[in-house]
Amino acid sequence: MEMLPTNTKVVVIGGGVVGCSVAYHLAKFGWKETILLERDQLTSGTTWHAAGLVSQLGPSAAITKIRKYSLELYKKLEIEIDFSSGLKLNGALSIATTKGRWQELLRQATTAQLFDVNVEVLNVEQIKKIYPIISEKDILGGIFMPGDGQADPVGVTNLLAKAARKEGVQIYQNSPVQKILVKKGKVNGVKLKDHIIECEYVVLATGMWSRQIGEDIGVSIPLYPAEHFYVITEPMKDLPKDIPVLRDFNDSLYLKEDAGKMLIGIFEGKSIPAFNKTNRVPENFSFGEFPENFDHFEPYLEASLKRVPILKKAGIRKFFVGPESFTPDTNTLLGEVPEVEKLFSCCGLNSIGIGTAGGIGKVTAEWMMKGHTNEDLFIYDIKRFQKFHSKISFIKERVTETLGDLYGMHWPYKQHKTSRNQKKLPYHEELKTAGACFGVVAGYERPMWFSLREKIPEYEYSYNYQNWYPSVEYETKNTRENIGLFDLTPFAKFELKGEQSHSELQRICTANIKNEKGRTTYTQMLNKDGGIESDLTVVCLDNNYFRIVSSAAVRIRDKHHILKHLDSKVEFKDVTEEYACLGLFGPKSRDLITEIAGDYFKTKDFPFATGKNITIDGVKIWAQRLSYVGELGWELYIPTKESKKIYNLVVKIGKKYKLCHAGVHAMDTLRMEKGYLHWGHDISPEENQYEAGLNFAISYKKNVNFIGKDFLKRIRDKKVKKRFVILSLKENKPGFPLLLHDEPIYCNKEIIGRTTSGNYSFNFKKNMAFAYINTSKILDVKNLEIEVEKKKYKINIEDKPLHDADNKIIRE
């Protein structure tokens, strides 16, 4: 074995397709001191047995960009390196055999237009022309993507490895890393059997081994391998060579022609976790396979014979069962891990590694070099997860479901069934008795809506009218007319103390933070390129003592961003679990809280955007007058141990004031009526505050060079490239159409923007959408349309929020 270096800038661990891509891009972009260490041979682990499907369209703009880039990169490198990646782009055909699936495919075809991906909508006759050997039984229609197809996984990996070497990357095979070395919370190097390499950065591209490698150094990598099945037939004389890849989602099948043979693979609804006895992937499982399990595969094989009848004549040459790792939500794990500085995750590809590896390598390299990303990649950011997500008790059960999620229905608002009840609210049983339908938010079982008239509180999934609409109609109307009781406990809550806490907040926030007890400030945190990293409220609990409150889903991500930029002298504490939080919102909220706590809540005593300590039934509570639903109201922060007692008291006294329980769907609808944005939907690092209409939260007056200020000053007098707008349909009916996100907006038949959020307002009888439109396009407001499921609907731009545009109600 050639001599290993003793130090370098970056060590990429893992010589699969993703590791080779990261190494190539790092060197290509200028970090030539990059080495790649592979424990065995390149492609060992998962890459070697991948099916190699290549698809351009992803679930979001950023992921579609990643997939499109991957395909173009492979084409480009084939010419540059003069080496084949086995690309065979005969297209991909997806068929629908149920109404819901057909709607899903039509939505995909609609979204594809935003990203310039060619998707053709086909009827059964057209499907037969493209795929003559198919049985049309039950087929409602299909979509065809001519630019998709397949590649050779080993070919793609070696292509990227050759390109990486050409850029100066040193690749060492048969060089297993025993441990990642960490010093003072930062990457320090890697240890091999009898050798140490010091380095600044490590990339964990170790596939199904990643969870246990992370666990050894206290890093949470939530993935686990499941058994993945496919068979390859004997050669078939009557198999056309130019047929596209076929996906029959409802039967969990994919089929691809492979050198005169057919490969039949499955993503079944209930999968089998691998390595059950030890819960660990053996170190030497490089090119390993599992025993055949025909009983498990047989129903899907039967379905494939019905869909493609000529398969009945074919023998089986190879029955393959091998491990493939999956994450809790079937999305990739990218970005700097929260526990160790400069350790980057690049794993959890969930069976789409070949089709995305090129783009994944690019965004990872850029992320490392800039220290942040200005792409909307939260869907892939490892910091969307918490520690418990990587525990065997959680992840092993969850992967039995998430493998099947790839081909399962991607219903709006769908909830996972496995690994539930990880975190319960203190009054969970009371909420259940009140009719709560629970969904998971940041691990918490949180009420999404409350059933009426003793109906079973369960989702009936649909792309049209939602079965919970009657509940949300009642909850939203009652909140506007009386009081809604909302649980806000999962919101992320951090406390900062110390002499420098105020000056540090001024440096990392855009607004002018008030260092005055009881004052609250709505603000954003940015990266240096002006991208919105966080959307939050800062509350001054006392002089140089603050609480930050942000969305539940971004708890780990926000904590990481704050700690990354915060002076270590400031005392930082995550207090999310220490306090429950109840939201009392609505015109009668003042009457209710006055009866419970005393006469302290008139506007002259308790103005909007302030907070103070109050006492209810002997319990000291922090109350702040804020409301994400745009109503008069208070958030009550209650010590968790005392919260059940306070909850019961609020519900009991609240009956007098027509209080109702209200869930997440009602809150989301109400915040849209008020025009409030949501990070991860309407704002992200891809937007700046001027584009989002949040420039009121920028303070140039404070004499602080806050993060992102230089960028904002450069653009403040320039015309924005896109701007945030509120839209409504001209004809309105609940759920027809169902507005979600990423629906194209047209002006005179040209796409000028896309939606980010959608809901139906029962208070205003309007289908609402939030969107960004391209300001360089000529806007003829009379000719605006939104497209849903390949059908266009006339829309209006709302000049102002539907509810309380002048902020009179929340301040009165």
CSV table of N, CA and C in Angstrom, one decimal, residues 8 59 68 104 110 206 211 308 329 420 484 498 508 551 571-572 609-610 683 762 764:
chain,number,residue,atom,x,y,z
A,8,THR,N,-3.6,16.8,5.9
A,8,THR,CA,-4.3,17.3,4.7
A,8,THR,C,-5.4,18.2,5.1
A,59,PRO,N,-38.6,16.5,-5.4
A,59,PRO,CA,-39.8,17.0,-4.7
A,59,PRO,C,-39.7,18.5,-4.4
A,68,LYS,N,-30.8,17.4,-12.0
A,68,LYS,CA,-30.5,17.8,-13.3
A,68,LYS,C,-28.9,18.0,-13.5
A,104,GLU,N,-51.4,12.7,-8.3
A,104,GLU,CA,-50.0,13.0,-7.9
A,104,GLU,C,-49.1,13.1,-9.1
A,110,THR,N,-47.0,19.1,-13.6
A,110,THR,CA,-47.2,20.5,-13.4
A,110,THR,C,-46.0,21.2,-12.8
A,206,THR,N,-20.1,7.4,4.2
A,206,THR,CA,-19.9,6.0,4.6
A,206,THR,C,-21.2,5.2,4.5
A,211,ARG,N,-24.3,5.5,10.7
A,211,ARG,CA,-24.9,5.7,12.0
A,211,ARG,C,-24.0,5.2,13.1
A,308,VAL,N,-46.4,-6.8,-17.1
A,308,VAL,CA,-45.7,-7.1,-18.3
A,308,VAL,C,-45.7,-8.6,-18.6
A,329,ASP,N,-37.2,10.0,7.0
A,329,ASP,CA,-38.2,10.7,6.1
A,329,ASP,C,-37.9,10.5,4.7
A,420,ARG,N,-43.9,6.1,16.7
A,420,ARG,CA,-44.7,7.3,17.2
A,420,ARG,C,-44.6,7.4,18.7
A,484,GLY,N,-59.4,30.6,20.7
A,484,GLY,CA,-58.8,29.3,20.3
A,484,GLY,C,-57.7,29.0,21.3
A,498,GLY,N,-25.7,36.8,30.3
A,498,GLY,CA,-24.3,37.3,30.4
A,498,GLY,C,-24.2,38.7,29.8
A,508,ILE,N,-25.9,39.1,15.6
A,508,ILE,CA,-26.4,37.9,14.8
A,508,ILE,C,-27.9,38.1,14.3
A,551,SER,N,-39.4,28.2,15.3
A,551,SER,CA,-40.2,27.0,15.0
A,551,SER,C,-39.7,25.7,15.5
A,571,GLU,N,-23.7,32.6,28.1
A,571,GLU,CA,-24.2,31.4,28.6
A,571,GLU,C,-25.5,31.0,27.7
A,572,PHE,N,-25.4,29.9,27.1
A,572,PHE,CA,-26.5,29.4,26.2
A,572,PHE,C,-27.1,28.2,26.8
A,609,ALA,N,-46.5,43.0,22.0
A,609,ALA,CA,-45.1,42.8,21.9
A,609,ALA,C,-44.3,43.0,23.2
A,610,THR,N,-45.0,42.8,24.3
A,610,THR,CA,-44.4,42.8,25.6
A,610,THR,C,-44.7,41.5,26.4
A,683,ILE,N,-39.9,31.3,3.4
A,683,ILE,CA,-38.6,31.9,3.5
A,683,ILE,C,-37.5,30.8,3.8
A,762,PHE,N,-61.8,29.7,5.6
A,762,PHE,CA,-63.2,29.7,5.8
A,762,PHE,C,-63.8,31.0,6.3
A,764,PHE,N,-62.8,33.9,5.1
A,764,PHE,CA,-62.9,34.9,4.0
A,764,PHE,C,-63.4,34.2,2.7
